Coordinates of C-alpha atoms and ligand atoms in Angstrom, one line a residue:
X1 CA 33.3 -23.7 -7.3
X2 CA 32.5 -27.4 -8.0
X3 CA 30.6 -28.2 -11.1
X4 CA 26.9 -28.7 -10.8
X5 CA 26.1 -32.3 -10.0
X6 CA 23.6 -32.8 -12.8
X7 CA 22.3 -36.2 -11.5
X8 CA 21.8 -34.8 -8.0
X9 CA 20.0 -31.7 -9.1
X10 CA 17.6 -33.9 -11.2
X11 CA 17.1 -36.3 -8.2
X12 CA 16.2 -33.4 -5.9
X13 CA 13.8 -32.0 -8.5
X14 CA 12.2 -35.4 -9.0
X15 CA 11.8 -35.8 -5.2
X16 CA 10.3 -32.4 -4.7
X17 CA 7.9 -32.6 -7.6
X18 CA 6.6 -36.0 -6.4
X19 CA 5.5 -34.3 -3.3
X20 CA 4.4 -31.0 -4.8
X21 CA 1.3 -30.6 -2.6
X22 CA 3.1 -31.0 0.7
X23 CA 6.0 -28.8 -0.5
X24 CA 3.5 -26.1 -1.4
X25 CA 1.9 -26.1 2.1
X26 CA 5.4 -26.0 3.7
X27 CA 6.4 -23.1 1.4
X28 CA 3.3 -21.1 2.3
X29 CA 4.0 -21.8 6.0
X30 CA 7.6 -20.5 5.6
X31 CA 6.5 -17.4 3.8
X32 CA 3.8 -16.5 6.3
X33 CA 6.1 -17.4 9.3
X34 CA 8.9 -15.2 8.0
X35 CA 6.6 -12.3 7.4
X36 CA 4.1 -12.7 10.2
X37 CA 4.9 -9.3 11.7
X38 CA 4.6 -7.3 8.6
X39 CA 2.3 -4.4 8.5
X40 CA 0.5 -5.9 5.5
X41 CA -0.3 -9.3 7.0
X42 CA -1.0 -7.9 10.4
X43 CA -3.5 -5.5 9.0
X44 CA -5.3 -8.4 7.3
X45 CA -5.7 -10.1 10.7
X46 CA -3.8 -13.2 9.9
X47 CA -2.5 -13.2 13.5
X48 CA 0.4 -15.5 12.7
X49 CA -1.7 -18.2 11.1
X50 CA 0.1 -20.0 8.4
X51 CA -2.5 -22.5 7.0
X52 CA -3.8 -22.2 3.5
X53 CA -7.4 -21.9 4.6
X54 CA -6.8 -18.8 6.8
X55 CA -4.5 -17.4 4.2
X56 CA -7.2 -17.6 1.5
X57 CA -9.9 -16.3 3.8
X58 CA -8.0 -13.2 4.9
X59 CA -5.6 -12.2 2.2
X60 CA -7.2 -10.6 -0.9
X61 CA -6.2 -11.2 -4.5
X62 CA -4.3 -8.1 -5.6
X63 CA -2.7 -6.4 -8.6
X64 CA 0.4 -4.3 -8.7
X65 CA -1.6 -1.1 -8.3
X66 CA -3.0 -2.4 -4.9
X67 CA 0.5 -2.8 -3.6
X68 CA 2.0 0.2 -5.2
X69 CA 1.8 2.5 -2.2
X70 CA 3.4 -0.1 0.1
X71 CA 6.2 -0.5 -2.4
X72 CA 6.5 3.3 -2.7
X73 CA 7.0 3.6 1.0
X74 CA 9.7 0.9 1.0
X75 CA 11.5 2.6 -1.8
X76 CA 11.2 5.9 -0.1
X77 CA 13.2 4.4 2.8
X78 CA 10.5 3.5 5.4
X79 CA 12.5 1.0 7.6
X80 CA 9.4 -0.7 9.0
X81 CA 8.6 -4.3 8.0
X82 CA 5.9 -3.4 5.5
X83 CA 5.6 -6.3 3.2
X84 CA 8.5 -8.5 4.3
X85 CA 10.0 -9.3 7.7
X86 CA 13.6 -8.7 6.5
X87 CA 14.2 -5.3 5.1
X88 CA 14.0 -4.9 1.3
X89 CA 17.2 -3.2 0.1
X90 CA 16.8 -3.5 -3.6
X91 CA 14.0 -2.7 -6.0
X92 CA 13.5 -4.3 -9.4
X93 CA 12.0 -2.5 -12.3
X94 CA 9.8 -4.8 -14.4
X95 CA 10.2 -4.3 -18.1
X96 CA 6.9 -2.4 -18.2
X97 CA 6.4 -2.7 -21.9
X98 CA 2.7 -3.4 -21.4
X99 CA 1.9 -0.2 -19.4
X100 CA 4.4 2.1 -20.9
X101 CA 6.4 2.6 -17.7
X102 CA 8.4 0.3 -15.5
X103 CA 6.7 -1.0 -12.3
X104 CA 8.6 -1.2 -9.0
X105 CA 8.7 -4.6 -7.3
X106 CA 10.6 -5.7 -4.2
X107 CA 13.8 -7.8 -4.7
X108 CA 15.7 -9.8 -2.2
X109 CA 18.2 -12.6 -1.7
X110 CA 15.5 -15.3 -1.8
X111 CA 14.7 -14.2 -5.4
X112 CA 18.4 -14.7 -6.3
X113 CA 18.3 -18.1 -4.7
X114 CA 15.2 -19.2 -6.6
X115 CA 16.7 -17.8 -9.8
X116 CA 19.8 -20.0 -9.3
X117 CA 17.6 -23.0 -8.4
X118 CA 15.7 -22.5 -11.7
X119 CA 18.8 -22.1 -13.7
X120 CA 20.5 -25.1 -12.2
X121 CA 17.4 -27.3 -12.7
X122 CA 16.9 -26.5 -16.4
X123 CA 20.7 -26.7 -16.9
X124 CA 20.8 -30.2 -15.4
X125 CA 18.1 -31.5 -17.8
X126 CA 19.6 -29.6 -20.7
X127 CA 23.1 -30.8 -20.1
X128 CA 21.9 -34.4 -19.8
X129 CA 20.6 -34.2 -23.4
X130 CA 23.1 -31.7 -24.9
X131 CA 26.3 -31.8 -22.9
X132 CA 28.5 -28.8 -23.4
X133 CA 32.2 -28.9 -23.2
X134 CA 34.5 -26.6 -21.4
X135 CA 34.5 -23.2 -23.0
X136 CA 32.5 -20.0 -23.1
X137 CA 29.1 -18.7 -23.8
X138 CA 28.3 -15.8 -26.1
X139 CA 25.6 -14.2 -24.0
X140 CA 23.8 -11.1 -25.2
X141 CA 23.1 -9.8 -21.7
X142 CA 23.0 -6.2 -20.6
X143 CA 22.9 -4.7 -17.1
X144 CA 20.8 -1.7 -17.1
X145 CA 21.5 1.5 -15.2
X146 CA 21.1 1.2 -11.5
X147 CA 20.1 4.2 -9.5
X148 CA 19.2 5.0 -5.9
X149 CA 15.5 5.5 -5.0
X150 CA 14.5 8.4 -2.8
X151 CA 15.1 6.2 0.2
X152 CA 18.6 5.2 -0.9
X153 CA 17.7 1.7 -2.2
X154 CA 19.4 0.3 -5.2
X155 CA 17.0 0.0 -8.1
X156 CA 17.5 -1.7 -11.5
X157 CA 15.9 -4.3 -13.7
X158 CA 15.6 -7.7 -12.1
X159 CA 18.1 -9.2 -14.6
X160 CA 20.6 -6.5 -13.7
X161 CA 20.0 -7.1 -10.0
X162 CA 20.6 -10.8 -10.6
X163 CA 23.7 -10.3 -12.9
X164 CA 25.2 -8.2 -10.1
X165 CA 24.9 -10.7 -7.4
X166 CA 27.9 -12.8 -6.3
X167 CA 25.8 -16.0 -6.3
X168 CA 25.0 -15.5 -10.0
X169 CA 28.7 -15.4 -10.9
X170 CA 29.5 -18.5 -8.9
X171 CA 26.5 -20.4 -10.2
X172 CA 27.3 -19.5 -13.8
X173 CA 30.9 -20.6 -13.3
X174 CA 29.7 -23.9 -11.9
X175 CA 27.5 -24.3 -15.1
X176 CA 30.4 -23.4 -17.4
X177 CA 28.5 -20.3 -18.4
X178 CA 31.6 -18.2 -18.7
X179 CA 30.6 -15.2 -20.7
X180 CA 32.9 -14.2 -23.6
X181 CA 32.5 -10.5 -22.7
X182 CA 34.0 -8.9 -19.7
X183 CA 31.8 -7.1 -17.1
X184 CA 32.6 -3.7 -18.5
X185 CA 30.7 -4.8 -21.6
X186 CA 27.8 -6.4 -19.8
X187 CA 27.3 -3.4 -17.5
X188 CA 28.4 -0.7 -20.0
X189 CA 26.3 2.4 -20.0
X190 CA 25.5 2.3 -23.7
X191 CA 23.4 -0.6 -25.1
X192 CA 24.6 -0.2 -28.7
X193 CA 28.3 -0.2 -27.7
X194 CA 27.8 -3.2 -25.5
X195 CA 26.1 -5.1 -28.2
X196 CA 28.9 -4.4 -30.7
X197 CA 31.5 -5.5 -28.1
X198 CA 29.5 -8.7 -27.3
X199 CA 29.8 -9.6 -31.0
X200 CA 33.5 -8.7 -31.1
X201 CA 34.3 -10.8 -28.0
X202 CA 32.2 -13.7 -29.5
X203 CA 34.3 -13.6 -32.7
X204 CA 37.6 -13.4 -30.7
X205 CA 36.6 -16.6 -28.8
X206 CA 34.7 -18.1 -31.7
X207 CA 36.3 -21.6 -31.3
X208 CA 35.5 -21.7 -27.6
X209 CA 31.9 -20.6 -27.8
X210 CA 29.7 -23.6 -26.6
X211 CA 26.3 -21.9 -26.8
X212 CA 24.6 -18.6 -27.5
X213 CA 22.1 -17.2 -25.2
X214 CA 20.2 -14.2 -24.0
X215 CA 17.4 -13.7 -21.5
X216 CA 14.7 -13.1 -24.2
X217 CA 15.2 -14.2 -27.7
X218 CA 14.6 -10.7 -29.1
X219 CA 18.2 -9.9 -28.0
X220 CA 19.7 -12.7 -30.1
X221 CA 17.8 -11.8 -33.2
X222 CA 18.6 -8.1 -32.7
X223 CA 22.3 -8.9 -32.2
X224 CA 22.6 -10.8 -35.4
X225 CA 20.6 -8.3 -37.4
X226 CA 23.1 -5.8 -36.1
X227 CA 25.9 -8.2 -37.1
X228 CA 24.7 -8.0 -40.7
X229 CA 25.3 -4.3 -40.6
X230 CA 28.6 -4.1 -38.8
X231 CA 30.5 -7.3 -39.7
X232 CA 33.0 -5.5 -41.9
X233 CA 33.8 -3.0 -39.1
X234 CA 34.2 -6.0 -36.7
X235 CA 36.6 -7.6 -39.1
X236 CA 38.5 -4.4 -39.4
X237 CA 39.0 -4.2 -35.7
X238 CA 40.3 -7.8 -35.6
X239 CA 42.6 -7.2 -38.5
X240 CA 44.2 -4.0 -37.2
X241 CA 43.9 -4.8 -33.5
X242 CA 42.4 -1.3 -33.0
X243 CA 38.9 -0.9 -31.7
X244 CA 36.5 1.2 -33.8
X245 CA 36.0 4.8 -32.8
X246 CA 32.3 4.1 -32.3
X247 CA 33.3 2.6 -28.9
X248 CA 33.7 5.6 -26.7
X249 CA 33.2 4.3 -23.2
X250 CA 36.7 4.5 -21.6
X251 CA 36.3 1.4 -19.4
X252 CA 35.1 -0.7 -22.4
X253 CA 37.9 0.6 -24.6
X254 CA 40.5 -0.1 -22.0
X255 CA 39.4 -3.7 -21.4
X256 CA 38.8 -4.6 -25.0
X257 CA 42.1 -3.0 -26.1
X258 CA 43.8 -5.6 -23.9
X259 CA 41.9 -8.5 -25.6
X260 CA 42.3 -7.2 -29.1
X261 CA 45.6 -8.0 -31.0
X262 CA 46.1 -7.6 -34.8
X263 CA 44.9 -10.9 -36.3
X264 CA 44.6 -10.6 -40.1
X265 CA 44.1 -14.4 -40.4
X266 CA 41.1 -14.5 -38.2
X267 CA 39.7 -11.4 -39.9
X268 CA 40.1 -13.0 -43.3
X269 CA 38.5 -16.2 -42.1
X270 CA 35.4 -14.4 -40.7
X271 CA 35.1 -12.2 -43.7
X272 CA 35.3 -15.2 -46.1
X273 CA 32.7 -17.1 -44.1
X274 CA 30.4 -14.1 -44.2
X275 CA 30.7 -13.7 -47.9
X276 CA 29.9 -17.3 -48.5
X277 CA 26.6 -17.2 -46.6
X278 CA 23.5 -16.9 -48.6
X279 CA 21.2 -14.3 -47.0
X280 CA 22.9 -15.0 -43.7
X281 CA 21.3 -18.5 -43.4
X282 CA 23.2 -20.6 -40.8
X283 CA 25.3 -17.6 -39.6
X284 CA 25.6 -19.0 -36.1
X285 CA 27.1 -22.4 -36.8
X286 CA 29.3 -20.9 -39.6
X287 CA 30.9 -18.4 -37.3
X288 CA 30.9 -20.4 -34.1
X289 CA 31.7 -24.0 -35.1
X290 CA 31.5 -25.5 -31.6
X291 CA 28.1 -24.1 -30.6
X292 CA 25.8 -26.8 -29.4
X293 CA 22.5 -24.8 -29.1
X294 CA 20.9 -21.4 -28.9
X295 CA 19.2 -20.7 -25.6
X296 CA 16.8 -18.0 -24.4
X297 CA 13.1 -17.4 -23.7
X298 CA 11.5 -18.0 -27.1
X299 CA 7.9 -18.4 -26.0
X300 CA 5.0 -15.9 -25.6
X301 CA 5.8 -12.6 -27.2
X302 CA 9.1 -14.0 -28.4
X303 CA 7.5 -16.5 -30.7
X304 CA 7.4 -14.0 -33.7
X305 CA 11.3 -14.0 -33.7
X306 CA 11.6 -17.8 -34.0
X307 CA 11.6 -17.9 -37.8
X308 CA 14.5 -15.4 -37.9
X309 CA 16.3 -17.3 -35.1
X310 CA 16.0 -20.6 -37.0
X311 CA 17.4 -18.9 -40.1
X312 CA 20.5 -17.8 -38.2
X313 CA 20.8 -21.0 -36.3
X314 CA 20.6 -23.4 -39.3
X315 CA 20.5 -26.9 -38.0
X316 CA 21.3 -26.1 -34.4
X317 CA 18.7 -26.8 -31.8
X318 CA 16.8 -23.9 -30.3
X319 CA 16.0 -24.3 -26.6
X320 CA 13.5 -22.2 -24.8
X321 CA 14.5 -20.9 -21.3
X322 CA 12.5 -20.9 -18.1
X323 CA 9.4 -19.0 -17.1
X324 CA 9.4 -16.2 -14.5
X325 CA 9.1 -12.5 -14.0
X326 CA 10.7 -9.7 -12.0
X327 CA 8.2 -10.5 -9.3
X328 CA 9.3 -14.2 -9.0
X329 CA 10.1 -17.4 -10.9
X330 CA 7.5 -20.0 -11.8
X331 CA 8.8 -23.0 -13.7
X332 CA 11.8 -24.6 -15.4
X333 CA 12.0 -26.1 -18.9
X334 CA 12.9 -29.7 -18.0
X335 CA 12.0 -31.0 -21.5
X336 CA 14.8 -29.4 -23.6
X337 CA 14.1 -31.6 -26.6
X338 CA 10.7 -30.0 -27.2
X339 CA 10.8 -27.3 -29.9
X340 CA 10.2 -23.8 -28.6
X341 CA 6.6 -23.7 -29.9
X342 CA 5.8 -26.7 -27.6
X343 CA 8.0 -25.6 -24.6
X344 CA 6.4 -26.3 -21.2
X345 CA 7.5 -25.2 -17.7
X346 CA 7.4 -27.5 -14.7
X347 CA 6.5 -25.4 -11.6
X348 CA 9.0 -25.5 -8.8
X349 CA 6.9 -26.0 -5.7
X350 CA 9.3 -24.6 -3.2
X351 CA 10.0 -21.2 -4.7
X352 CA 6.6 -19.6 -4.0
X353 CA 3.0 -20.5 -3.4
X354 CA 1.0 -20.7 -6.6
X355 CA -2.7 -20.4 -7.2
X356 CA -4.6 -20.5 -10.5
X357 CA -7.7 -18.7 -11.4
X358 CA -9.7 -20.8 -13.9
X359 CA -10.5 -18.8 -17.0
X360 CA -13.4 -21.1 -17.9
X361 CA -16.5 -19.8 -16.2
X362 CA -18.9 -22.1 -14.4
X363 CA -22.2 -23.0 -16.2
X364 CA -24.0 -20.0 -14.7
X365 CA -21.3 -17.6 -15.9
X366 CA -19.9 -17.3 -12.4
X367 CA -16.2 -16.7 -11.9
X368 CA -14.5 -19.8 -10.4
X369 CA -12.3 -19.6 -7.3
X370 CA -8.6 -20.0 -7.6
X371 CA -7.3 -23.6 -7.2
X372 CA -4.0 -24.9 -5.9
X373 CA -1.0 -26.1 -7.7
X374 CA -1.9 -29.8 -7.6
X375 CA -5.6 -29.2 -8.3
X376 CA -5.3 -27.7 -11.8
X377 CA -6.7 -29.7 -14.7
X378 CA -4.9 -30.7 -17.9
X379 CA -6.3 -28.8 -20.9
X380 CA -7.6 -25.8 -18.8
X381 CA -6.3 -22.2 -19.0
X382 CA -5.6 -20.2 -15.9
X383 CA -4.4 -16.9 -14.7
X384 CA -1.5 -17.2 -12.2
X385 CA -1.4 -15.8 -8.7
X386 CA 1.9 -15.8 -6.9
X387 CA 2.8 -15.5 -3.3
X388 CA 6.6 -15.0 -2.9
X389 CA 9.4 -14.7 -0.3
X390 CA 9.8 -11.1 -1.5
X391 CA 6.5 -9.6 -0.2
X392 CA 3.9 -10.3 -2.8
X393 CA 0.8 -12.2 -1.6
X394 CA -1.9 -13.6 -4.0
X395 CA -0.5 -11.3 -6.6
X396 CA -1.9 -11.3 -10.1
X397 CA 1.0 -11.7 -12.5
X398 CA -1.2 -10.9 -15.5
X399 CA -0.2 -14.1 -17.4
X400 CA -2.4 -16.7 -18.9
X401 CA -1.1 -20.3 -18.9
X402 CA -2.4 -23.6 -20.0
X403 CA -1.8 -26.8 -18.1
X404 CA -0.6 -29.4 -20.6
X405 CA 0.4 -32.2 -18.3
X406 CA 2.1 -33.0 -15.0
X407 CA 5.7 -33.7 -14.1
X408 CA 5.2 -36.1 -11.2
X409 CA 2.6 -34.1 -9.2
X410 CA 3.6 -30.6 -10.3
X411 CA 1.9 -29.1 -13.4
X412 CA 3.6 -28.4 -16.7
X413 CA 2.5 -25.0 -18.0
X414 CA 2.4 -23.6 -21.4
X415 CA 2.6 -19.8 -21.6
X416 CA -0.3 -18.5 -23.5
X417 CA -0.3 -14.7 -23.3
X418 CA -0.6 -11.7 -21.1
X419 CA -4.1 -11.5 -19.5
X420 CA -4.7 -7.9 -20.6
X421 CA -6.9 -7.7 -23.5
X422 CA -5.0 -6.1 -26.3
X423 CA -7.5 -5.2 -28.9
X424 CA -11.1 -4.5 -28.0
X425 CA -13.5 -1.9 -29.3
X426 CA -16.9 -3.3 -28.3
X427 CA -17.7 -7.0 -27.9
X428 CA -14.5 -8.1 -29.6
X429 CA -11.7 -9.6 -27.6
X430 CA -8.4 -10.2 -29.1
X431 CA -5.3 -11.1 -27.1
X432 CA -1.6 -10.9 -27.8
X433 CA -1.8 -14.5 -29.0
X434 CA -4.6 -13.7 -31.5
X435 CA -2.6 -10.9 -32.9
X436 CA 0.4 -13.1 -33.2
X437 CA -1.5 -15.7 -35.1
X438 CA -3.0 -13.1 -37.4
X439 CA 0.4 -11.7 -38.2
X440 CA 1.8 -15.2 -38.7
X441 CA -0.8 -15.8 -41.4
X442 CA -0.3 -12.5 -43.1
X443 CA 3.4 -12.6 -43.3
X444 CA 3.1 -15.6 -45.5
X445 CA 1.9 -13.2 -48.2
X446 CA 5.1 -11.2 -47.8
X447 CA 7.2 -14.3 -47.8
X448 CA 6.2 -14.9 -51.4
X449 CA 8.1 -11.7 -52.2
X450 CA 11.0 -12.9 -50.0
X451 CA 10.2 -10.1 -47.4
X452 CA 10.0 -10.4 -43.7
X453 CA 8.3 -8.5 -40.9
X454 CA 11.1 -7.2 -38.7
X455 CA 8.7 -6.4 -35.8
X456 CA 5.1 -5.4 -35.2
X457 CA 2.6 -3.9 -32.9
X458 CA -1.0 -2.8 -32.8
X459 CA -3.3 0.0 -31.7
X460 CA -7.0 0.6 -31.3
X461 CA -7.9 3.8 -33.1
X462 CA -11.0 5.3 -31.7
X463 CA -10.5 8.7 -33.4
X464 CA -12.5 7.2 -36.3
X465 CA -16.1 6.3 -36.1
X466 CA -16.5 3.4 -35.8
X467 CA -13.1 2.6 -34.2
X468 CA -10.8 0.2 -36.0
X469 CA -7.7 -1.9 -35.4
X470 CA -4.4 -0.5 -36.7
X471 CA -1.4 -2.9 -37.2
X472 CA 2.1 -1.4 -37.5
X473 CA 4.7 -3.4 -39.4
X474 CA 8.3 -2.8 -40.0
X475 CA 9.3 -4.7 -43.2
X476 CA 12.8 -5.4 -44.4
X477 CA 12.1 -4.2 -48.0
X478 CA 9.4 -2.8 -50.3
X479 CA 6.4 -5.1 -50.8
X480 CA 4.2 -4.6 -53.9
X481 CA 0.9 -2.8 -53.5
X482 CA -0.9 -6.0 -54.1
X483 CA 1.0 -7.9 -51.5
X484 CA 0.5 -5.2 -48.9
X485 CA -3.3 -5.1 -49.6
X486 CA -3.6 -8.8 -49.5
X487 CA -1.6 -8.9 -46.2
X488 CA -3.9 -6.4 -44.7
X489 CA -7.0 -8.4 -45.7
X490 CA -5.5 -11.6 -44.4
X491 CA -4.8 -9.8 -41.1
X492 CA -8.4 -8.7 -40.9
X493 CA -9.8 -12.1 -41.7
X494 CA -7.5 -13.8 -39.3
X495 CA -9.1 -12.3 -36.2
X496 CA -11.6 -15.0 -35.9
X497 CA -13.1 -14.0 -32.5
X498 CA -16.9 -14.1 -32.9
X499 CA -17.3 -10.6 -31.4
X500 CA -14.9 -9.2 -33.9
X501 CA -16.2 -10.9 -37.0
X502 CA -19.9 -10.0 -36.2
X503 CA -18.9 -6.4 -35.5
X504 CA -16.9 -6.1 -38.7
X505 CA -19.8 -7.5 -40.7
X506 CA -22.2 -4.8 -39.5
X507 CA -19.5 -2.2 -39.5
X508 CA -19.6 -1.7 -35.8
X509 CA -15.8 -2.0 -36.1
X510 CA -14.2 -0.2 -39.0
X511 CA -11.9 -1.5 -41.7
X512 CA -8.6 -2.8 -40.4
X513 CA -5.6 -0.6 -41.3
X514 CA -2.1 -1.7 -41.9
X515 CA 0.6 1.0 -41.5
X516 CA 4.1 0.3 -42.6
X517 CA 6.8 2.1 -40.6
X518 CA 10.2 3.3 -41.7
X519 CA 13.2 0.9 -41.2
X520 CA 14.6 1.4 -37.7
X521 CA 11.4 2.5 -36.1
X522 CA 11.3 -0.5 -33.7
X523 CA 14.9 0.3 -32.8
X524 CA 13.7 3.8 -31.8
X525 CA 11.1 2.2 -29.6
X526 CA 13.8 0.0 -27.9
X527 CA 15.9 3.1 -27.4
X528 CA 13.0 4.9 -25.8
X529 CA 12.6 2.1 -23.3
X530 CA 16.3 1.9 -22.6
X531 CA 16.2 5.7 -21.9
X532 CA 13.6 5.0 -19.3
X533 CA 16.0 2.6 -17.5
X534 CA 14.8 -0.7 -19.1
X535 CA 17.5 -3.3 -19.8
X536 CA 18.1 -4.5 -23.3
X537 CA 18.0 -8.0 -21.8
X538 CA 14.4 -7.7 -20.6
X539 CA 13.0 -5.9 -23.6
X540 CA 9.7 -7.1 -25.1
X541 CA 8.1 -5.1 -27.9
X542 CA 4.7 -3.9 -26.7
X543 CA 2.2 -5.7 -28.9
X544 CA -0.5 -3.2 -28.3
X545 CA 0.1 0.5 -27.8
X546 CA -2.6 2.3 -25.9
X547 CA -3.2 6.0 -25.6
X548 CA -1.3 6.0 -22.2
X549 CA 1.8 5.0 -24.1
X550 CA 1.8 8.4 -25.9
X551 CA 5.6 8.5 -26.7
X552 CA 5.6 5.1 -28.4
X553 CA 2.5 5.9 -30.3
X554 CA 4.1 9.1 -31.5
X555 CA 7.2 7.3 -32.6
X556 CA 5.1 4.9 -34.6
X557 CA 2.8 7.4 -36.1
X558 CA 5.5 9.8 -37.1
X559 CA 7.4 7.0 -39.0
X560 CA 4.5 5.7 -41.1
X561 CA 5.6 5.4 -44.8
X562 CA 2.7 3.4 -46.3
X563 CA -0.8 2.6 -45.2
X564 CA -3.6 0.5 -46.6
X565 CA -7.1 -0.8 -45.6
X566 CA -8.5 -4.3 -45.6
X567 CA -11.0 -5.3 -48.2
X568 CA -11.9 -8.5 -46.3
X569 CA -15.5 -7.5 -45.4
Ligands
LIG601 P1 9.4 -8.7 -16.7 O1 8.3 -7.7 -16.5 O2 10.5 -8.1 -17.5 O3 9.9 -9.3 -15.4 O4 8.8 -9.9 -17.6 C1 8.0 -10.9 -17.0 C2 7.0 -11.3 -18.0 O5 7.7 -11.9 -19.2 C3 6.2 -12.5 -17.6 O6 5.1 -12.1 -16.7 C4 5.7 -13.1 -18.9 O7 4.6 -12.4 -19.4 C5 6.9 -12.9 -19.7 N1 7.7 -14.1 -19.7 C6 8.7 -14.5 -18.8 N2 9.2 -15.7 -19.1 C7 8.5 -16.2 -20.1 C8 8.5 -17.4 -20.9 N3 9.3 -18.4 -20.6 N4 7.6 -17.5 -21.9 C9 6.8 -16.5 -22.2 N5 6.7 -15.3 -21.5 C10 7.6 -15.2 -20.5

């Protein structure tokens, strides 16, 4: 497999984005042409038309639930062309952390191709700025369980479906993304064992590791938090050349036993380095001296992990990865020098047809019609609609993005949040982003006591009258009573939405409550999702737990160790 020709990939991207409007029309034409005889498009009376005007006039804007019964029939084995001309043979499970259970979405080769295109594009831009040498990548990636649907289709998370494809392997090789860990570890049946072995393989190849990555940043932070607990055991394995008995999966044991030879020198070196670290600051460059950067999705719901990631990464650059979903990809990070908080994604105009619903209402309060890729305005926020080669047409992804500029004629998007309102009781409206900002302010109080919030979520408690917001925190130590009280009041004050503030003033929304959960509670939540078939790679902590997510709510409520109420109002 030849190496990726960085300059050529960049040239192609530049040419395509200069002509984004035309490429979009052509992409829509191809999607509609390939799928003209599908039951779905035929039923909408498109009659083979492939122009944008007819498409918008005939095809409705939908959500996943509108398409669920079509997808169900596909996964039950109906061989007819339902949503796509070519049969769908694989189903992806989206991470489903928002609704509490994974959603099924169609997966096909075109999605693999666009994934590779996105990876190659951002790699080309990244490598131009931060070239990596020959070597390996310490990648915290996990294939989840695959299973057969009722109709015999393979089903797994999108990342698993991609990791399993042969194109993925060859593209990764061409980008020198050779993972330290063998496949037995990546696709192992037990997340915890795979994580331990990723760390072990990383240490064995520590001099060769060029960069550290995961799909979502949570996996990197989680991995190094685990390292803090297990480093002595890892050193012991390296010293004796014998794998700890905690690894019980036979295929993993067999492969790793071949890699592991007694190496007391390496064990001593790692152990000395760990002991020299102060509070694990700079852990990554200390243990992996040739790492050039840390890479993964760090935007959106991953932002709260940035502080911890910076702590582990020391002076190394953090680079946020691309923007997409199980349903389809959207944009690549072609500005690798931007810090993760400012990361933007340039939309690739040939991987799908994109529309944008303006969130700003017109003067009369009327909802505005969706606009096309090249018609969006800088500074405005939109909800994204995608039309893909995998059978989704005008599909509401549920994400809010802001247009912050253009790369040639394609927009550069900043991810803002999931569209779903998180916290709302009456006229208040607080999103994932509002919650994140409130938590960011309140953790400063804890930082004065050198404590951190390991993870957080929220809940609207309507069992009280009036209802009130509940924020759950897992903290890495014991804050004083005063610090906890103050944090709680800061949280309450930091929700600045006018509806919230006015409702709080008149007690139409009750006093905000902060509940501290036992250490390890968020690990139980991760385990719960893994048990449902989610992949560790795609995990995102749900930032609001509604009543439909009863199991997670029960895990949280049964682990509360302290609670306090705000005195802000
Ligand atoms: P999944 O359901 O696991 O396929 O996750 C897809 C969702 O993850 C998207 O709809 C976004 O909400 C979020 N996501 C994906 N990429 C990014 C990114 N680069 N920045 C922020 N959020 C992202």
